[in-house]
Short mmCIF file of C-alpha atoms in Angstrom, two decimals:
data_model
loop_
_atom_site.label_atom_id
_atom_site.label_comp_id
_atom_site.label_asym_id
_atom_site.label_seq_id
_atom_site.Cartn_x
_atom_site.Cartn_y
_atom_site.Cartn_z
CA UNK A 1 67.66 160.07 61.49
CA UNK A 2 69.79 160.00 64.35
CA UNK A 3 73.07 158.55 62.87
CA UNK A 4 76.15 160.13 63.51
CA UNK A 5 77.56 159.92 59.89
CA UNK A 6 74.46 160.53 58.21
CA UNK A 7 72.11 163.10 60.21
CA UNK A 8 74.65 165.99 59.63
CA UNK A 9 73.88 165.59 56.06
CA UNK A 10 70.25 165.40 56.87
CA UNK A 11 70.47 168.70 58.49
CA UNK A 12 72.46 170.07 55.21
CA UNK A 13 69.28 168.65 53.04
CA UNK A 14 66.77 170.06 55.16
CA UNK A 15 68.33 173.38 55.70
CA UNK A 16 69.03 173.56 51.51
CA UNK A 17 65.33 174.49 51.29
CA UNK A 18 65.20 176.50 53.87
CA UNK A 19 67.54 178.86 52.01
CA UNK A 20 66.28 178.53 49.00
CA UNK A 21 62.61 179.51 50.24
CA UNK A 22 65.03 182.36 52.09
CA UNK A 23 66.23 183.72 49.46
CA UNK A 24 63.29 183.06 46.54
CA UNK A 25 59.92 184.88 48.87
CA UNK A 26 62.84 187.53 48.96
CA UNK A 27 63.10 187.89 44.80
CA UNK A 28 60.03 187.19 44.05
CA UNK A 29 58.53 190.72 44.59
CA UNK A 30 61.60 192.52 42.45
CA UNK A 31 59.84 190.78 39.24
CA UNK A 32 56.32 191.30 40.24
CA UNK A 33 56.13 195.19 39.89
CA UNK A 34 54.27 195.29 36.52
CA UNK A 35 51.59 192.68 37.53
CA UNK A 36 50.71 194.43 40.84
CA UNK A 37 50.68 197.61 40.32
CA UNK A 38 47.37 197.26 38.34
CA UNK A 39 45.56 196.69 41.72
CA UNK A 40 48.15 198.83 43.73
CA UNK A 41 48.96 202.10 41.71
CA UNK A 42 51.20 203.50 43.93
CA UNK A 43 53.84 200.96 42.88
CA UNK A 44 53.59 202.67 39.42
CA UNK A 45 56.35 205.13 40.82
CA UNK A 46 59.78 203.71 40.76
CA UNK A 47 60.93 205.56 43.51
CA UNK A 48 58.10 204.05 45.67
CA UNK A 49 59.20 200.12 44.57
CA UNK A 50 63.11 201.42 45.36
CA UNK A 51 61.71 202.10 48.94
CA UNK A 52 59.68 198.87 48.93
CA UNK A 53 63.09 197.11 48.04
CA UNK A 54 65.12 199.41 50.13
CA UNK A 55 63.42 198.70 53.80
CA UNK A 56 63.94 195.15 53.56
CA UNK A 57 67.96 196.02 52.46
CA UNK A 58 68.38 197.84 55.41
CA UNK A 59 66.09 196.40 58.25
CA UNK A 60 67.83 193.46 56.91
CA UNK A 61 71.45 194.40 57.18
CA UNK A 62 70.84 195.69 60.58
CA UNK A 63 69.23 193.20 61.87
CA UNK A 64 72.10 190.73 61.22
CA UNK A 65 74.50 191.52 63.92
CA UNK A 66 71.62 190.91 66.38
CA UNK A 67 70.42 187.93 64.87
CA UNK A 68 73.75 186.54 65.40
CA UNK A 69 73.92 187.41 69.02
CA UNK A 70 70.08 185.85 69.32
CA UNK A 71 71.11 182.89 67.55
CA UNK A 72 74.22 182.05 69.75
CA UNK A 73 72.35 182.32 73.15
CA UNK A 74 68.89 180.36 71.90
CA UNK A 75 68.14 177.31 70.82
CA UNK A 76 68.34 177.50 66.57
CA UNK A 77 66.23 174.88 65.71
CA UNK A 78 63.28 176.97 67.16
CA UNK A 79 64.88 179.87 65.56
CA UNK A 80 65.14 178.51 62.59
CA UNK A 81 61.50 176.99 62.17
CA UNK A 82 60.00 180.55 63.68
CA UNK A 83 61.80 182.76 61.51
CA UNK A 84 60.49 180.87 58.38
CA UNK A 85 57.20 180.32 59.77
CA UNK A 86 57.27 184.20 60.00
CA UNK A 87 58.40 185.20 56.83
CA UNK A 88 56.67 182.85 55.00
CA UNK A 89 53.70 183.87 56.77
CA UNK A 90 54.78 187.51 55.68
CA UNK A 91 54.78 186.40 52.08
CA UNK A 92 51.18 184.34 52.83
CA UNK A 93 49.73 187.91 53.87
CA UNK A 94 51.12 189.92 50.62
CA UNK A 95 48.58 188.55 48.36
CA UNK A 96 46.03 190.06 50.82
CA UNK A 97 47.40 193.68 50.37
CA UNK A 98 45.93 196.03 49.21
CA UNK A 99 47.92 199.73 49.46
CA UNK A 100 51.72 200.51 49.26
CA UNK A 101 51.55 201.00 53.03
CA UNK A 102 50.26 197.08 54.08
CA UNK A 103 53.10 195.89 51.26
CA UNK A 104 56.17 198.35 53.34
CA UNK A 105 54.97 196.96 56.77
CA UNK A 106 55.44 193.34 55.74
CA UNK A 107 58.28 194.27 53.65
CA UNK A 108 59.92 195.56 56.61
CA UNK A 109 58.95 192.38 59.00
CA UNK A 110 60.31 190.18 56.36
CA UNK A 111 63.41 192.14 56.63
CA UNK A 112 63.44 190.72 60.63
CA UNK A 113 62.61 187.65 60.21
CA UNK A 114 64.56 186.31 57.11
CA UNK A 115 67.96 187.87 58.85
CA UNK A 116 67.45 185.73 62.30
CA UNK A 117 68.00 182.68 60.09
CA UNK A 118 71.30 182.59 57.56
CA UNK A 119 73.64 183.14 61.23
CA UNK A 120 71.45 180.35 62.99
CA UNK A 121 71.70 178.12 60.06
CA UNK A 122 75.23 178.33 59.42
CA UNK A 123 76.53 177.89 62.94
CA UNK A 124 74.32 174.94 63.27
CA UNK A 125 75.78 173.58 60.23
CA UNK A 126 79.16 174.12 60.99
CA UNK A 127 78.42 172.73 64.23
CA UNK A 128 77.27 169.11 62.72
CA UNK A 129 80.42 169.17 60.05
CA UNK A 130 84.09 169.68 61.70
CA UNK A 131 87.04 169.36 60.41
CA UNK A 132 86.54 166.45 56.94
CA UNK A 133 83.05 167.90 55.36
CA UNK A 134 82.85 171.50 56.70
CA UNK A 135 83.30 173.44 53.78
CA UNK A 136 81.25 170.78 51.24
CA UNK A 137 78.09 171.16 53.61
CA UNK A 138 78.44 174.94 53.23
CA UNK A 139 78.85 174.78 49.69
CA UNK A 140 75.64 172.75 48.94
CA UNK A 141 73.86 174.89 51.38
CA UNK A 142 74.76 177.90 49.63
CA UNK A 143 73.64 176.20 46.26
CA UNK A 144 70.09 176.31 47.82
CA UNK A 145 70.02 180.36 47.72
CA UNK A 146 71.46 180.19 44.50
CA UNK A 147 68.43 178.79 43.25
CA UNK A 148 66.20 180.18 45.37
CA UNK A 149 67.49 183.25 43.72
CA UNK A 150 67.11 181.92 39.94
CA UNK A 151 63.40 180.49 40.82
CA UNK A 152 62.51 183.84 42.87
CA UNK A 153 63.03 185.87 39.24
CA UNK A 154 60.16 183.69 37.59
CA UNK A 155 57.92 185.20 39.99
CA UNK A 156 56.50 187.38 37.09
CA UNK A 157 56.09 183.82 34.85
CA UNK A 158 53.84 182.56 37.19
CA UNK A 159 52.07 185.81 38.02
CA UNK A 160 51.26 186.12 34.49
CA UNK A 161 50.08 182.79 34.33
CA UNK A 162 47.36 183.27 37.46
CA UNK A 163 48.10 186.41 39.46
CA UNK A 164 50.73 187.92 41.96
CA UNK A 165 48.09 187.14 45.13
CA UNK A 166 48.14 183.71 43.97
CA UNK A 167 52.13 183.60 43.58
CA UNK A 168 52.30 185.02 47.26
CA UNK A 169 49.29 182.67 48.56
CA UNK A 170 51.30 179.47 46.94
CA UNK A 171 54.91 179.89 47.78
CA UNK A 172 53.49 181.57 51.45
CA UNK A 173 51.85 178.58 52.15
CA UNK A 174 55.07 176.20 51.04
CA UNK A 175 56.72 177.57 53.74
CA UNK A 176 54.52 177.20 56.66
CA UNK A 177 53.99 174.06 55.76
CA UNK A 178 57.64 173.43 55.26
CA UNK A 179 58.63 174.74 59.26
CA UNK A 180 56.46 172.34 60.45
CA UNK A 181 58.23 169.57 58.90
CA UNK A 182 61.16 171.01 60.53
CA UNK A 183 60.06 171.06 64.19
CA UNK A 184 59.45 167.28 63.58
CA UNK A 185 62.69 166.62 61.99
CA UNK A 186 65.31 168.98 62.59
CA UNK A 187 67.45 169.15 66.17
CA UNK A 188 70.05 171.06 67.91
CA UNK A 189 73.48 169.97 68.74
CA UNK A 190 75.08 171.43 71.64
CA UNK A 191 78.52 172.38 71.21
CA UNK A 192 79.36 174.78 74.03
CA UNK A 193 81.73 172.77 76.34
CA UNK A 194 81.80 175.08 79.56
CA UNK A 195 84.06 174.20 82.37
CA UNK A 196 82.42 172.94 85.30
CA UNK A 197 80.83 175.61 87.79
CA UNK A 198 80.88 175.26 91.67
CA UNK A 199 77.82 174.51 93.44
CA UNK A 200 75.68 174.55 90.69
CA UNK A 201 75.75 178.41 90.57
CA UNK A 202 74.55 179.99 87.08
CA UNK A 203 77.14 182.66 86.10
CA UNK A 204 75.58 185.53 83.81
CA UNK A 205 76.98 186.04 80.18
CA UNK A 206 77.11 189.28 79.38
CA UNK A 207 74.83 190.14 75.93
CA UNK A 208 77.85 191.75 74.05
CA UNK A 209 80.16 189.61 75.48
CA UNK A 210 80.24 188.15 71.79
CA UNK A 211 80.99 191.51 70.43
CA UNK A 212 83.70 192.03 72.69
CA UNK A 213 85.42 189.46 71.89
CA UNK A 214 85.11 189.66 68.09
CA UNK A 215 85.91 192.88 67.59
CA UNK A 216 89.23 192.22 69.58
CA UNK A 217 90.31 189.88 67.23
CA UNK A 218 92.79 191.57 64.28
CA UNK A 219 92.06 188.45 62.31
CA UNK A 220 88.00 188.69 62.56
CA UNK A 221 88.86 192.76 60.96
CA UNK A 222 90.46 191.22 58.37
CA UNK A 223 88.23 188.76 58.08
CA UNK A 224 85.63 191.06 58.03
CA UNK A 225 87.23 193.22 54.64
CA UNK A 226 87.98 189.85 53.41
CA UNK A 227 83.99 189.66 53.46
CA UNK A 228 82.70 192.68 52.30
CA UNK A 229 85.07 193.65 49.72
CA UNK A 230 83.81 190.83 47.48
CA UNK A 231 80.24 191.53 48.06
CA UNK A 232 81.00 195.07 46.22
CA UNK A 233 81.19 193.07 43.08
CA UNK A 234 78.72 190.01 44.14
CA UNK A 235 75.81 192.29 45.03
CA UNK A 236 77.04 194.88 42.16
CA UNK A 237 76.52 190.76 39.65
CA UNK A 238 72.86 190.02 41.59
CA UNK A 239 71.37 193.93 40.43
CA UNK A 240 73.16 194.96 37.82
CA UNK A 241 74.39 192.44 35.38
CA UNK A 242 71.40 191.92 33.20
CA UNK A 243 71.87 195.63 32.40
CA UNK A 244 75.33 194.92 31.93
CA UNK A 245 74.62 191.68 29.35
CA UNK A 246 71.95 194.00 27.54
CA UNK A 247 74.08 197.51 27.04
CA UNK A 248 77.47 195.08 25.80
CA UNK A 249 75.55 192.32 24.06
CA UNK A 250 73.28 194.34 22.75
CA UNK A 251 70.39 192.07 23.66
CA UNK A 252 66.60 192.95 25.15
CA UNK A 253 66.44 192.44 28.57
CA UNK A 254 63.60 189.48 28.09
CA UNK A 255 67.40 187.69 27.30
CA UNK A 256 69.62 189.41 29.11
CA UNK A 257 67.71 188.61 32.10
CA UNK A 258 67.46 185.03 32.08
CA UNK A 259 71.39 184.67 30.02
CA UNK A 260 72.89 186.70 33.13
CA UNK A 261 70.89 184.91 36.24
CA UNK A 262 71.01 181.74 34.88
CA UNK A 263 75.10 181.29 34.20
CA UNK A 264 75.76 182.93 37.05
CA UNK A 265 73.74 180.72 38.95
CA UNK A 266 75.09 177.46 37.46
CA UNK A 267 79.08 178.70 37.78
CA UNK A 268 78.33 179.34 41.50
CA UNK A 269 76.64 175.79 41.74
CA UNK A 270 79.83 174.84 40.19
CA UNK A 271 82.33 176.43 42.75
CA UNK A 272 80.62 175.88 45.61
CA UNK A 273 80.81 172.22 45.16
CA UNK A 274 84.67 172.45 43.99
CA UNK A 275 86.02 175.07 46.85
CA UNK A 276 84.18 173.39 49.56
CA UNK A 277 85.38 169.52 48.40
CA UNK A 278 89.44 170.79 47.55
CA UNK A 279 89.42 172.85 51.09
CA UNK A 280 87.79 170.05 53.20
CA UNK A 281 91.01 167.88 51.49
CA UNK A 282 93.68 170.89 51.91
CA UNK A 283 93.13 171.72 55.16
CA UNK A 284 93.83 168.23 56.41
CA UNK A 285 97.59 168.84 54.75
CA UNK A 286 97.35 172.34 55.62
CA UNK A 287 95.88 174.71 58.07
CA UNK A 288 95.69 177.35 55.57
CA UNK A 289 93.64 174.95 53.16
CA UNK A 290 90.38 176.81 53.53
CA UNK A 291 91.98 180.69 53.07
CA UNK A 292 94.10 179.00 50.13
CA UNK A 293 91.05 177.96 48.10
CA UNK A 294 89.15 181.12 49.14
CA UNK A 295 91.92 183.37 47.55
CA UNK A 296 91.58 180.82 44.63
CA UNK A 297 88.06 181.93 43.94
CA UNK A 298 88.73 185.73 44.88
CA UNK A 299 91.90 185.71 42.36
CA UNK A 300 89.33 183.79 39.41
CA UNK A 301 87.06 187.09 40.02
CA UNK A 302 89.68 189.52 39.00
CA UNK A 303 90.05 188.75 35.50
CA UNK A 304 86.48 188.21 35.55
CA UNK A 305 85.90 191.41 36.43
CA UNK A 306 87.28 192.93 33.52
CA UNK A 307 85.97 190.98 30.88
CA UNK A 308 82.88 191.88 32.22
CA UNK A 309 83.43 195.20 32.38
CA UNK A 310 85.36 195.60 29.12
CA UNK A 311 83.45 192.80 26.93
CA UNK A 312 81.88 193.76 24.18
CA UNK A 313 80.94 190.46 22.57
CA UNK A 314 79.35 186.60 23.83
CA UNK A 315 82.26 184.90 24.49
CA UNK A 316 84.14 187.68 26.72
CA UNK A 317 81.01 188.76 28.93
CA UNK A 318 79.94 184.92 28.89
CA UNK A 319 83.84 184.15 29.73
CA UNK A 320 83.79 186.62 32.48
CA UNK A 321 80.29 185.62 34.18
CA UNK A 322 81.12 181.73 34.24
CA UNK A 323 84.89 182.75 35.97
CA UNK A 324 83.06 184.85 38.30
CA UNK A 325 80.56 182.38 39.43
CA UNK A 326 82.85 179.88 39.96
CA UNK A 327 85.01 181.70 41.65
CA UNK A 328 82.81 183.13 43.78
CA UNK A 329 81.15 180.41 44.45
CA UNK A 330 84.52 178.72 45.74
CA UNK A 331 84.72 182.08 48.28
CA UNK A 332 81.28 182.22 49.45
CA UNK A 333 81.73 177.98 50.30
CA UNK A 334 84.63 178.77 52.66
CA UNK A 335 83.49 181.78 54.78
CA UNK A 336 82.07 180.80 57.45
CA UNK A 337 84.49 177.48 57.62
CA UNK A 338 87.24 179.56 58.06
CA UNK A 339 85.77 182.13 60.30
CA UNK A 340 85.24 178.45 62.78
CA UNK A 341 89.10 178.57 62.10
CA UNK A 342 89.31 181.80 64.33
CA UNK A 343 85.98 181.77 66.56
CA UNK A 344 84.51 179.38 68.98
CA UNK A 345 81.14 177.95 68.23
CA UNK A 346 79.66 180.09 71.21
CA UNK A 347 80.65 183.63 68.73
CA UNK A 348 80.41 182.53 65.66
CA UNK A 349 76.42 183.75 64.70
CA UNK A 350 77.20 186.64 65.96
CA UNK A 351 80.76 186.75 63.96
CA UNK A 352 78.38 185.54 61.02
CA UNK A 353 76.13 188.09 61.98
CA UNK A 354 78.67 190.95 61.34
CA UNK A 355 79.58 189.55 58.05
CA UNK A 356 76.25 189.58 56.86
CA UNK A 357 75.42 193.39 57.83
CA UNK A 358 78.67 194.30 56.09
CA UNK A 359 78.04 192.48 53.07
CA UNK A 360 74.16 193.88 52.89
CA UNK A 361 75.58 197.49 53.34
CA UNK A 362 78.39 196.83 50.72
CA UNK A 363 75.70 195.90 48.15
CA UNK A 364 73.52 199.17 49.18
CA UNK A 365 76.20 201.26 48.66
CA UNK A 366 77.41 199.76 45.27
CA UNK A 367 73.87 199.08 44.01
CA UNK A 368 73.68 202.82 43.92
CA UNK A 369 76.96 203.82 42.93
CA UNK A 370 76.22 202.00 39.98
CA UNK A 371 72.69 203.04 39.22
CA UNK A 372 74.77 206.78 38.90
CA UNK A 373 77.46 204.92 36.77
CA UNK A 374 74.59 203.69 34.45
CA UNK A 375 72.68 206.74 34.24
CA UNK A 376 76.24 208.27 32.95
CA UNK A 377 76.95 205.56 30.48
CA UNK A 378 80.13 203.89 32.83
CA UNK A 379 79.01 200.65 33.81
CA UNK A 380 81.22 199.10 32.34
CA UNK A 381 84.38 200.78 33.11
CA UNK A 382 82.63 201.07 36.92
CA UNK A 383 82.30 197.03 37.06
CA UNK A 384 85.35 196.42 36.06
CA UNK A 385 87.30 198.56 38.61
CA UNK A 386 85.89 196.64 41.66
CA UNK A 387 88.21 194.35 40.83
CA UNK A 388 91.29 196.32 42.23
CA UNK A 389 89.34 196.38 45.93
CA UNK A 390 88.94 192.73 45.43
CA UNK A 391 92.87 192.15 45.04
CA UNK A 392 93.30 194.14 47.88
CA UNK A 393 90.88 192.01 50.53
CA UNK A 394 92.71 188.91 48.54
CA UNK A 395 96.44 190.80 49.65
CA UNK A 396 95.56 191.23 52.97
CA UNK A 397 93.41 188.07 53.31
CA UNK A 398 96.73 186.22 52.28
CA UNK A 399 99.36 188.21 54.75
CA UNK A 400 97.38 188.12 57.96
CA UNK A 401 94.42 184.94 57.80
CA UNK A 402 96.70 182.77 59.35
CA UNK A 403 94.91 180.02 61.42
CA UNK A 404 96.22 177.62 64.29
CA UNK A 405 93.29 175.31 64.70
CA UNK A 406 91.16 173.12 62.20
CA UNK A 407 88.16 174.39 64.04
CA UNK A 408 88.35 177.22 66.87
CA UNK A 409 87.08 176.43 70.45
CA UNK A 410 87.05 177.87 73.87
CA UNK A 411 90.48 175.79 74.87
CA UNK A 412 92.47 177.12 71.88
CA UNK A 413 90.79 180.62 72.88
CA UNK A 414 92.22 180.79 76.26
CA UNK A 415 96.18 179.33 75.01
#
């Protein structure tokens, strides 16, 4: 378990199911409105499930930056195993609830505790994979909250099968179970070489030190749009494109549903694996390997974009979800392997961190641009048009992203 060639893949296959529990206890509840609000009526309202859905959104996007800054001064194995202990606890407790009210609470707390770990887990990854296999052990870790996402929409399958409390009490229970396999098998690796301090004195980082230093950095702004201009059109795929495959294909949603998740999942599963195995290979010819193959996938979205938008029968809407997944699958493999191309491993949770909140509030604000845009029959036309922000971030991504260093750290900081 120790071996130096084999334990950072280790950490890659433990941490897959982390994510994918992340990201499925997450879903779950967005399928599971019919089946519980027999027992709790006040989730007969729509707007009162928005809210539900809404507090974890936001406690969530906030929480990121700070998670990131938690995450770079603690230890992230302990991080890591208490944050899904937490939120799988959090999920445990749901089948217990009774009223809207016990449901927001633990909505919210779930919000807290699932956004301490994708900046903990991503460092530590990076961390264990430099230079050679960076961007591939990304990649398959991202395929775990792809599926974690496709599994968390059969949460109504199973409820309907025994009952929502039983769907929480199950997958709840996976997860506890789950972090304590990790405290037994999972470790840290320190990476923070510091120069050597006289007379053993301890010198005081500042907290926002991190901050500071980011937010200095033109290249982590454009890094930064480079991140969240995409997630317009990735969040925009993960909420609306079922009603998207229904209104153009003409389809129920009971297909729509399962058609739309289901491709997209698989094309991302695709491009993950491809972006993160052709930039680990580039970037040994190149320095710019790992932006080159992001702007690959961003530039596959664009057309994508506007077959999905425009489509109007199988082969154009399925044409445009497939090139999207892929695609973005090849962008979301290479983000944070190129952000270690401008940040130390000391910053780059919290750089994570920042990326994350931005992304979350992109896919607020788009999630309800587009409820208008459906509500006034331009969904279509609206989906589509996301694809001129996306050529932008791939413009500016191409001009200015241009990296020194394989992998950033605190020498090629100070030169």
């Amino acid at each position: 378990m120790t071996n130096k060639k084999i334990y950072p893949w280790v950490v890659v296959g433990l941490l897959w199911f982390v994510a994918l529990l992340n990201y499925m206890d997450r879903q779950m509840l967005s399928t599971m409105r019919e089946a519980m609000m027999i027992d709790i009526h006040e989730l007969e309202a729509a707007a009162n499930f928005g809210r539900l859905m809404a507090i974890f959104l936001w406690i969530y996007g906030l929480m990121s930056p700070v998670a990131g800054m938690i995450a770079d001064k603690l230890n992230r194995k302990w991080l890591i195993t208490g944050s899904l202990f937490v939120w799988s606890a959090v999920t445990f407790l749901m089948s217990y609830c009774t009223s809207f009210e016990q449901l927001y609470v633990l909505r919210a707390i779930m919000g807290i505790s699932e956004a301490l770990y994708i900046p903990a887990g991503l460092a530590l990854i990076a961390d264990f994979h430099e230079g050679k296999t960076r961007s591939l052990a990304v990649g398959i870790h991202m395929t775990g909250l792809y599926v974690g996402q496709a599994l968390g929409g059969f949460g109504a399958t199973i409820a309907g099968g025994y009952s929502w409390q039983s769907t929480f009490h199950f997958f709840g229970l996976i997860g506890i179970i789950y972090s304590l396999i990790l405290i037994a098998f999972l470790r840290e690796k320190k990476t923070h070489s510091l120069a050597p301090i006289p007379n053993n004195k301890k010198i005081k980082v500042p907290v926002f030190k991190g901050l500071i230093v980011l937010l200095s950095n033109i290249s982590f702004w454009v890094i930064l749009l480079y991140f969240a201009t995409p997630s317009l059109p990735g969040w925009a795929t993960k909420n609306w494109l079922p009603t998207l495959f229904a209104g153009s294909l003409d389809i129920p949603m009971e297909q729509a549903g399962p058609l739309s998740t289901i491709t997209i999942a698989a094309a991302s599963f695709i491009g993950v694996i491809f972006g993160g195995i052709l930039s680990d290979r580039w970037v040994q010819r190149n320095l710019r390997g790992r932006v080159y193959t992001g702007a690959i996938g961003l530039a596959l979205t664009i057309p994508a974009l506007f077959l999905l938008g425009f489509g109007e029968n199988i082969v154009s809407v399925l044409g445009g979800a497939i090139f999207f997944g892929v695609g973005f699958g090849m962008f979301d493999a290479n983000n944070m392997p190129i952000l270690c191309q401008f940040v130390p491993p000391r910053y780059r949770a919290t750089g994570y961190g920042l990326m994350n909140m931005t992304g979350v509030f992109a896919g607020a604000f788009i999630t309800n641009i587009l409820g208008k845009s459906t509500d006034a029959g331009n969904l279509g036309r609206d989906f589509a048009m996301l694809a001129v922000g996306v050529a932008v971030a791939l413009v500016l991504q191409l001009i200015f992203l241009r990296p020194k260093t394989i992998n950033m750290n605190d020498d090629n900081l100070q030169t």
